[in-house]
Coordinates of C-alpha atoms in Angstrom, one line a residue:
Chain E
M27 CA 2.6 24.3 -13.9
S28 CA 4.8 22.1 -12.2
G29 CA 8.4 22.4 -11.1
L30 CA 9.1 19.4 -12.4
D31 CA 12.7 19.3 -13.0
S32 CA 13.3 15.4 -14.3
G33 CA 13.1 16.5 -17.7
N34 CA 9.9 14.9 -18.9
S35 CA 8.6 16.4 -21.5
K36 CA 5.2 14.5 -21.4
D37 CA 2.2 16.6 -21.7
Y38 CA 0.5 17.1 -18.5
S39 CA -1.8 19.4 -18.7
K40 CA -5.4 17.6 -19.4
Y41 CA -4.8 17.2 -15.2
D42 CA -5.3 21.1 -15.6
G43 CA -9.3 21.2 -16.7
M44 CA -10.4 18.2 -14.3
S45 CA -12.8 18.4 -10.8
T46 CA -10.2 18.4 -7.5
E47 CA -12.8 16.0 -6.7
S48 CA -11.3 13.9 -9.4
L49 CA -7.9 14.3 -9.1
E50 CA -8.4 13.0 -5.8
E51 CA -10.0 9.9 -6.5
L52 CA -7.1 9.1 -9.1
L53 CA -4.7 9.9 -6.1
R54 CA -6.2 7.5 -4.3
L55 CA -6.2 4.8 -6.5
D56 CA -3.1 5.0 -7.5
A57 CA -2.5 4.5 -3.4
E58 CA -4.3 1.2 -4.0
L59 CA -2.3 0.3 -6.9
P60 CA 0.6 -1.8 -7.0
D61 CA 4.2 -1.0 -7.3
G62 CA 4.5 -0.1 -11.1
E63 CA 1.2 -0.2 -11.4
G64 CA -0.1 2.7 -11.8
P65 CA 0.8 6.4 -13.6
D66 CA 4.4 7.3 -13.8
I67 CA 6.2 9.4 -10.8
D68 CA 6.1 12.8 -13.0
E69 CA 2.2 12.3 -13.5
I70 CA 1.6 11.8 -10.1
L71 CA 3.4 15.0 -8.8
Y72 CA 1.8 17.0 -11.3
I73 CA -1.7 15.9 -10.1
S74 CA -0.8 16.7 -6.6
E75 CA 0.6 19.9 -7.5
V76 CA -2.4 20.6 -9.0
I77 CA -4.7 20.3 -6.0
A78 CA -1.9 21.9 -4.0
K79 CA -2.1 24.9 -5.8
R80 CA -5.6 24.8 -6.3
E81 CA -6.0 24.4 -2.2
K82 CA -4.3 27.5 -2.0
E83 CA -5.6 29.9 -4.3
H84 CA -9.2 28.4 -3.1
P85 CA -8.9 26.5 0.1
T86 CA -12.0 23.4 0.7
G87 CA -11.9 23.4 4.0
R88 CA -10.1 19.5 2.8
Y89 CA -6.6 20.0 3.7
P90 CA -5.4 22.2 6.9
E91 CA -3.7 25.1 6.0
I92 CA 0.2 24.3 5.8
D93 CA 2.5 26.2 7.9
V94 CA 6.0 25.7 5.7
D95 CA 7.5 26.5 8.9
A96 CA 6.0 24.9 11.2
A97 CA 6.5 21.9 9.0
W98 CA 10.2 22.5 9.4
E99 CA 10.0 23.5 12.9
N100 CA 8.9 19.7 13.7
F101 CA 10.6 17.7 11.2
Q102 CA 13.7 19.3 13.2
T103 CA 12.7 18.6 16.7
K104 CA 10.6 16.0 16.2
Y105 CA 11.4 13.9 13.5
L106 CA 14.3 13.7 12.4
P107 CA 16.3 13.2 15.6
Y108 CA 14.2 9.4 15.5
M109 CA 15.8 8.5 12.0
T110 CA 19.1 7.7 14.6
D111 CA 17.3 4.3 15.1
G112 CA 17.2 3.8 10.8
R113 CA 14.1 2.3 10.8
S114 CA 10.1 3.0 9.1
L115 CA 8.7 5.3 11.7
Y116 CA 5.8 2.5 11.8
D117 CA 8.0 -0.5 11.7
F118 CA 7.1 -2.1 14.9
D119 CA 8.7 -5.5 14.7
D120 CA 11.0 -7.0 16.7
E121 CA 14.1 -8.0 14.7
E122 CA 17.1 -6.4 14.1
P123 CA 17.3 -3.1 12.6
S124 CA 17.3 -3.5 8.2
H125 CA 17.1 -1.6 5.3
T126 CA 13.8 -1.5 5.3
E127 CA 11.2 -0.7 2.1
E128 CA 11.2 2.5 2.0
E129 CA 15.5 2.8 2.3
N130 CA 15.8 1.0 -0.8
A131 CA 13.5 4.2 -2.4
G132 CA 15.2 5.5 -5.3
T133 CA 16.9 2.7 -6.4
D134 CA 15.5 -0.5 -8.2
N135 CA 17.7 -2.9 -7.0
P136 CA 16.9 -4.7 -3.3
S137 CA 19.9 -3.9 -0.6
P138 CA 21.8 -6.9 0.4
T139 CA 20.3 -7.9 3.5
S140 CA 17.1 -8.1 1.6
R141 CA 18.0 -10.1 -0.5
K142 CA 19.2 -12.1 2.0
R143 CA 16.1 -12.0 3.5
I144 CA 14.2 -13.5 0.6
S145 CA 16.4 -16.4 0.3
L146 CA 16.4 -17.1 4.2
R147 CA 12.2 -17.0 3.8
G148 CA 12.3 -19.0 0.1
R149 CA 13.7 -21.7 2.0
R150 CA 11.4 -21.4 5.1
H151 CA 8.6 -21.7 2.0
L152 CA 9.8 -23.5 -0.9
K153 CA 8.4 -27.2 0.0
R154 CA 4.8 -24.9 0.8
V155 CA 4.6 -23.0 -2.6
V156 CA 5.8 -26.7 -4.5
S157 CA 2.4 -28.4 -3.0
I158 CA 1.0 -25.8 -3.5
A159 CA 2.5 -25.3 -7.3
A160 CA 0.4 -29.6 -7.6
V161 CA -2.5 -28.7 -6.4
I162 CA -3.4 -25.6 -8.7
A163 CA -1.9 -27.6 -12.3
V164 CA -4.7 -30.1 -11.2
L165 CA -7.6 -27.3 -10.1
L166 CA -5.8 -25.4 -13.8
G167 CA -7.3 -28.1 -15.6
L168 CA -10.6 -27.1 -14.9
M169 CA -10.4 -23.2 -16.4
T170 CA -12.4 -22.2 -19.4
A171 CA -11.9 -23.0 -23.2
T172 CA -12.3 -19.4 -23.7
A173 CA -8.4 -19.1 -23.0
Y174 CA -8.0 -21.5 -25.3
A175 CA -9.6 -20.6 -28.0
M176 CA -7.6 -16.9 -27.8
G177 CA -4.6 -19.1 -27.8
Y178 CA -3.2 -18.8 -23.8
D179 CA -2.1 -22.0 -22.4
L180 CA -3.0 -21.9 -19.0
W181 CA -0.7 -25.0 -18.1
G182 CA 2.2 -22.9 -18.7
V183 CA 0.5 -20.9 -15.9
I184 CA 0.5 -20.9 -12.4
A185 CA -0.4 -19.3 -8.9
Q186 CA 2.8 -19.2 -6.4
W187 CA 3.3 -17.5 -3.0
T188 CA 5.5 -16.6 -0.1
K189 CA 4.6 -15.0 3.3
D190 CA 4.2 -11.7 1.2
T191 CA 3.5 -11.4 -1.8
F192 CA 1.5 -13.8 -4.8
T193 CA 1.8 -13.6 -8.6
F194 CA 1.1 -16.0 -11.5
V195 CA 3.8 -17.2 -13.0
S196 CA 4.4 -18.5 -16.7
V197 CA 6.1 -21.8 -15.8
S198 CA 9.2 -21.2 -18.3
K199 CA 9.4 -18.1 -16.2
A200 CA 9.1 -19.8 -12.3
N201 CA 12.7 -19.0 -12.1
E202 CA 13.5 -15.7 -13.0
P203 CA 13.4 -12.6 -10.6
S204 CA 9.7 -11.5 -11.3
E205 CA 9.7 -7.0 -12.7
P206 CA 6.7 -5.3 -12.1
G207 CA 6.1 -3.3 -14.7
E208 CA 7.1 0.8 -14.7
G209 CA 5.8 4.3 -15.8
D210 CA 2.3 3.1 -16.7
T211 CA 0.4 6.5 -18.1
I212 CA -3.7 6.9 -17.6
G213 CA -5.7 6.6 -21.2
D214 CA -8.6 9.3 -22.1
G215 CA -11.8 7.7 -21.8
E216 CA -15.1 8.7 -19.2
Y217 CA -17.0 5.6 -18.6
A218 CA -20.3 4.9 -16.3
D219 CA -18.3 1.3 -15.1
L220 CA -16.5 -1.3 -15.2
Q221 CA -18.5 -2.7 -17.6
A222 CA -18.7 0.2 -20.0
A223 CA -15.6 0.1 -20.3
L224 CA -14.6 -3.8 -20.9
D225 CA -17.8 -3.3 -23.2
A226 CA -15.9 -0.4 -25.6
Y227 CA -13.0 -3.0 -26.0
G228 CA -15.1 -5.3 -27.3
I229 CA -14.3 -7.8 -24.3
T230 CA -17.8 -9.9 -23.5
E231 CA -15.6 -12.4 -21.0
Q232 CA -17.7 -12.3 -17.7
L233 CA -15.3 -10.1 -15.2
A234 CA -17.0 -6.6 -13.7
P235 CA -18.9 -7.7 -10.7
N236 CA -22.7 -7.3 -10.8
W237 CA -23.0 -6.4 -7.0
I238 CA -21.3 -4.6 -4.6
P239 CA -21.7 -3.8 -0.7
N240 CA -24.6 -1.6 -0.1
G241 CA -23.4 2.2 0.6
F242 CA -21.1 2.0 -1.7
T243 CA -20.0 4.4 -5.2
V244 CA -18.5 3.4 -7.8
G245 CA -15.8 6.2 -8.8
K246 CA -13.7 7.2 -11.6
V247 CA -12.8 4.1 -14.1
V248 CA -9.8 4.5 -15.0
V249 CA -8.1 2.6 -18.3
N250 CA -4.5 2.9 -18.6
D251 CA -4.2 1.0 -22.4
N252 CA -0.9 3.3 -24.2
S253 CA 2.0 3.0 -21.8
S254 CA 2.9 -0.5 -23.1
P255 CA 1.7 -3.1 -25.8
D256 CA 1.6 -5.5 -24.0
Y257 CA -1.1 -4.9 -22.1
V258 CA -4.6 -3.1 -21.3
V259 CA -5.5 -2.5 -17.2
F260 CA -8.8 -1.4 -16.3
N261 CA -9.0 0.0 -12.5
T262 CA -12.2 1.6 -10.5
C263 CA -12.2 1.8 -7.4
Y264 CA -16.2 2.0 -5.5
R265 CA -15.9 3.9 -1.9
N266 CA -18.6 4.2 1.0
D267 CA -16.9 7.0 3.2
A268 CA -13.4 5.8 4.0
K269 CA -13.8 2.4 2.6
S270 CA -12.9 1.6 -0.3
I271 CA -13.4 -1.6 -3.2
M272 CA -10.7 -1.9 -6.1
V273 CA -11.1 -4.1 -9.4
Q274 CA -8.7 -4.3 -11.7
I275 CA -8.4 -6.5 -14.3
K276 CA -5.0 -6.3 -16.9
M277 CA -5.9 -7.8 -20.5
H278 CA -2.3 -9.9 -21.8
Q279 CA -2.1 -9.4 -25.4
N280 CA 1.5 -11.2 -25.1
Q281 CA 1.7 -14.7 -25.1
E282 CA 5.5 -14.4 -25.4
N283 CA 6.1 -11.4 -23.0
T284 CA 3.6 -11.8 -19.7
S285 CA 4.2 -9.9 -17.3
F286 CA 2.2 -10.7 -14.0
T287 CA 1.2 -8.0 -11.1
T288 CA 3.5 -9.7 -8.0
W289 CA 0.3 -8.7 -4.9
Q290 CA 1.3 -8.0 -1.6
K291 CA -0.6 -9.9 1.2
D292 CA -0.3 -11.0 4.2
D293 CA 1.6 -13.3 6.6
M294 CA -1.0 -16.2 5.9
D295 CA -2.3 -19.1 3.6
V296 CA -4.3 -18.5 -0.1
D297 CA -7.8 -20.2 0.2
T298 CA -9.2 -20.7 -3.1
V299 CA -12.6 -20.9 -4.8
I300 CA -14.1 -22.0 -7.4
I301 CA -16.8 -21.2 -9.1
A302 CA -18.0 -21.4 -12.6
D303 CA -15.2 -23.5 -13.6
C304 CA -13.4 -20.3 -12.3
T305 CA -10.4 -20.3 -9.3
F306 CA -10.0 -17.8 -7.1
Y307 CA -7.7 -17.0 -4.4
T308 CA -8.7 -15.2 -2.0
M309 CA -6.1 -13.8 0.4
Q310 CA -5.7 -10.6 3.3
N311 CA -2.6 -7.7 2.9
A312 CA -3.2 -4.6 5.0
G313 CA -6.5 -6.0 6.4
R314 CA -7.7 -5.8 3.2
E315 CA -9.9 -9.2 1.7
C316 CA -8.4 -9.7 -1.6
A317 CA -9.2 -12.0 -4.4
V318 CA -6.7 -12.8 -7.4
W319 CA -8.1 -14.7 -10.6
I320 CA -7.1 -15.4 -14.2
N321 CA -9.4 -15.9 -16.9
G322 CA -7.9 -16.4 -19.9
P323 CA -5.6 -13.3 -20.9
F324 CA -7.4 -11.6 -18.1
E325 CA -5.3 -10.6 -14.3
C326 CA -7.9 -9.8 -12.4
T327 CA -8.0 -8.7 -9.0
I328 CA -11.2 -7.2 -6.6
N329 CA -10.2 -6.2 -2.7
G330 CA -10.8 -3.8 -0.1
N331 CA -11.6 -3.3 3.5
I332 CA -14.9 -5.9 3.4
S333 CA -15.8 -9.1 5.1
S334 CA -14.8 -12.1 3.1
E335 CA -18.3 -12.8 2.7
E336 CA -19.2 -9.7 1.4
L337 CA -16.3 -10.3 -1.2
L338 CA -17.4 -14.4 -1.5
K339 CA -20.3 -12.3 -2.3
I340 CA -18.6 -10.2 -4.9
I341 CA -17.3 -12.0 -6.7
E342 CA -19.7 -14.6 -7.5
S343 CA -21.8 -11.5 -8.8
I344 CA -19.6 -11.5 -11.5
F345 CA -20.7 -14.5 -13.5
N346 CA -24.9 -14.0 -12.0
Chain Z
M22 CA 20.1 20.3 10.6
D23 CA 21.8 17.4 12.1
G24 CA 22.7 14.6 9.8
C25 CA 22.4 16.4 6.7
N26 CA 25.5 18.2 6.6
S27 CA 26.2 20.3 3.9
Q28 CA 23.2 19.3 1.6
N29 CA 21.1 21.1 4.1
E30 CA 20.4 24.1 1.8
R31 CA 19.2 21.8 -0.8
I32 CA 17.1 19.7 1.1
A33 CA 15.5 22.6 3.0
Q34 CA 14.3 24.3 0.0
L35 CA 13.3 21.1 -1.5
F36 CA 11.3 20.6 2.1
R37 CA 9.8 24.2 1.2
E38 CA 8.3 24.0 -2.6
M39 CA 7.2 20.2 -1.9
F40 CA 5.9 19.9 1.6
D41 CA 2.5 20.6 1.0
V42 CA 1.9 18.8 -2.8
L43 CA 3.9 15.7 -0.6
Y44 CA 1.5 16.2 1.7
V45 CA -2.0 16.3 -0.3
Y46 CA -0.8 12.8 -2.3
A47 CA -0.2 10.9 1.6
K48 CA -3.7 12.9 2.4
N49 CA -5.2 11.6 0.1
A50 CA -3.8 8.5 0.4
L51 CA -4.2 7.8 3.9
G52 CA -7.0 9.3 4.7
D53 CA -6.1 10.7 7.9
H54 CA -4.1 14.3 8.6
S55 CA -1.5 13.3 11.3
L56 CA -0.8 9.6 9.3
A57 CA -0.1 12.0 6.6
E58 CA 2.0 14.7 8.4
D59 CA 3.5 11.2 9.8
A60 CA 4.4 10.2 6.4
T61 CA 5.5 13.6 4.7
Q62 CA 8.2 14.3 7.7
E63 CA 9.2 10.5 7.0
T64 CA 10.0 10.9 3.4
F65 CA 12.1 13.7 4.6
C66 CA 13.8 12.0 7.4
I67 CA 15.0 8.8 4.3
A68 CA 16.0 12.1 1.8
C69 CA 18.3 13.2 4.8
A70 CA 19.4 10.1 5.6
K71 CA 20.0 9.3 1.7
S72 CA 20.6 12.7 0.8
D73 CA 22.9 11.7 -2.4
E74 CA 21.2 9.3 -3.7
C75 CA 18.0 11.8 -3.6
L76 CA 19.9 15.3 -4.3
Q77 CA 22.0 13.4 -6.7
S78 CA 19.0 11.4 -8.8
D79 CA 18.1 12.8 -12.1
N80 CA 14.6 13.7 -10.2
P81 CA 14.9 15.2 -6.8
K82 CA 11.5 15.6 -6.7
G83 CA 10.7 12.3 -8.1
W84 CA 12.8 10.7 -5.5
L85 CA 10.9 12.2 -2.9
M86 CA 7.3 11.1 -4.8
K87 CA 8.1 7.3 -5.2
T88 CA 9.9 7.7 -1.7
L89 CA 6.4 8.7 0.0
K90 CA 4.8 6.1 -2.0
N91 CA 7.0 3.7 -0.2
V92 CA 6.4 5.2 3.5
V93 CA 2.1 5.0 2.8
R94 CA 2.6 1.5 1.9
N95 CA 4.3 0.6 4.5
T96 CA 2.6 3.0 6.8
K97 CA -0.6 0.9 5.6
R98 CA 0.8 -2.4 6.5
Q99 CA 2.8 -1.9 8.9
R100 CA -0.4 -0.1 11.0
A101 CA -3.0 -2.9 9.6
K102 CA -0.3 -5.6 11.6
L103 CA -0.2 -3.6 14.6
S104 CA -4.7 -3.0 14.1
M105 CA -4.7 -7.6 13.6
L106 CA -2.3 -8.1 16.8
A107 CA -4.7 -5.7 18.6
V108 CA -8.0 -7.8 17.2
I109 CA -6.3 -10.9 17.8
S110 CA -5.6 -10.2 21.5
L111 CA -9.0 -9.1 22.1
N112 CA -10.7 -12.1 20.8
S113 CA -8.0 -13.6 23.1
D114 CA -9.0 -15.6 26.6
E115 CA -8.6 -12.8 28.5
S116 CA -10.8 -10.1 26.0
E117 CA -12.5 -9.3 28.5
L118 CA -9.7 -8.2 30.4
L119 CA -8.2 -6.2 27.6
A120 CA -11.4 -4.7 26.3
T121 CA -11.7 -3.2 29.9
Y122 CA -8.7 -2.6 30.8
D123 CA -9.8 1.5 31.4
E124 CA -12.3 0.7 34.3
I125 CA -10.2 -2.6 36.0
S126 CA -6.5 -2.5 36.5
V127 CA -4.7 -4.4 33.8
D128 CA -2.0 -5.1 36.1
A129 CA -3.3 -8.4 36.7
L130 CA -2.4 -8.3 33.3
Y131 CA 1.0 -7.0 32.1
G132 CA 2.1 -6.7 35.9
D133 CA 3.7 -3.0 36.0
E134 CA 2.3 0.8 35.0
A135 CA 4.8 0.9 32.6
K136 CA 3.2 -1.6 30.7
K137 CA -0.4 -0.2 31.2
E138 CA 0.8 2.9 29.8
D139 CA 3.0 0.8 27.1
F140 CA -1.2 -0.6 26.3
Q141 CA -2.6 2.8 26.2
I142 CA -0.2 3.8 23.9
F143 CA -0.5 0.7 22.0
K144 CA -4.4 1.5 21.8
L145 CA -4.5 4.5 20.7
I146 CA -2.4 4.0 17.7
A147 CA -3.7 0.6 16.9
I148 CA -7.2 0.9 17.8
E149 CA -8.3 4.7 18.1
K150 CA -5.8 4.6 15.0
H151 CA -4.3 7.9 16.0
S152 CA -1.1 9.2 14.1
M153 CA 2.9 8.9 16.3
K154 CA 3.2 12.1 16.7
D155 CA -0.8 12.6 17.7
A156 CA 0.3 9.9 20.8
A157 CA 3.7 11.1 21.7
E158 CA 2.3 14.8 22.2
A159 CA -0.6 12.7 23.8
F160 CA 1.8 11.3 26.1
G161 CA 4.1 13.7 26.8
I162 CA 7.3 11.3 24.7
S163 CA 9.0 11.8 21.8
I164 CA 8.2 10.2 18.9
E165 CA 11.1 8.0 19.7
A166 CA 9.8 7.2 22.6
C167 CA 6.8 6.1 21.5
K168 CA 7.6 3.7 19.3
K169 CA 9.9 1.7 21.0
R170 CA 7.3 1.3 23.6
V171 CA 5.0 0.2 21.2
Q172 CA 7.3 -2.2 20.5
R173 CA 7.9 -3.1 24.0
I174 CA 4.0 -3.6 24.5
K175 CA 3.7 -5.3 21.0
K176 CA 6.8 -7.9 21.7
H177 CA 4.9 -8.5 25.5
L178 CA 1.6 -9.5 23.6
K179 CA 2.6 -11.6 20.6
K180 CA 4.4 -14.2 23.9
K181 CA 1.8 -14.0 25.7
L182 CA -1.0 -14.6 22.8
S183 CA 2.1 -17.4 21.9
R184 CA 1.4 -18.9 25.0
E185 CA -2.2 -19.1 25.0

């Protein structure tokens, strides 16, 4: 299928045989992941095309019938005129118009304006980052011996956050700009739950939660193990109607070339919770509660539209 | 089509080929028809504004999808921030007045009819989760005017809350 015009020769036909519900789950999962952590763009396009084609042939009612002529009319009369203000439709900030994230779509480099903004923010938050790094250095001393057994030098990793992002950083790379990975692909494999996937990879560390709030059911477990020799990513998503809880475990396999994820966060402080000698950093992103932690070579996160109390119970359950 | 000039035809062609495909992604990512339509339409607005970049890329359809993903991410963030402001407003000392503004006049809070209507638009988008297009249609105004009025009331609320 597909009118992909990228010259991409990858074979995505495996998606032709998947159920529409599974394909939709993949799209929802992709939307929850940070930039560069999901399938590649052509893969997402292919999946979306498969669903759109099926919907045309056998409407399910989950999508309204798209009248492209009416949509084009709306585009010309209702949407296109607004672009004169040069800002995103949902950008309600008070500052003067500037380059927004989506204006940089299709390019890999931040605009000069955004560089300037980062620089200003950087100065404002430098004190905070330095003091946080000092505290984290002490906290890291409490982490498990497992990491050392696997050859990971946890003293060489610090947590850093600014107003908008959170990431772990190798000390040796602390001053380099982060470059999130690109072009990941989804590996094959069906697992009943996250623990089953971890078991299949011989992982014995306690990483998967054993408790999820009532009403949530486990969705597809996606293991991304063929896009980079440097890491394997395990993803799963629990759903309860419109609510979701996402769990991601990234197993780094190359200490020399560790690429930590940069997580978006809301403009509020990061809290820490220590459970079983493991430090969990908790914050919010887009109104969702998030926890991020490192256990040896495993970089892990849980986020969801749940309460902070529920998040705490989930991370406590990892060690139960 | 203003703003797209000589590349109109190609953008129009992409619109017809890709609108439903992009909409499928947006609908699953945002979980709502109207928000998905907003995001898909905004993606093509950006394609018009950056038509050279879009059309000259190796993969214009991929460019559109990448742009849509950024639009979705921005939409989620900005709406979450707006909802947070709404929640903070409702938790403020004047929460009773804010929460019951339909029953009693909000003039005491916002001073004039314009602000009262701005707050209604704000409530529609931030609390009742309507899309910008739906809110604009409900009040018989353009999307641009709707956005400006939300910006105005947001600024007012932030200023008001910072004084508390």
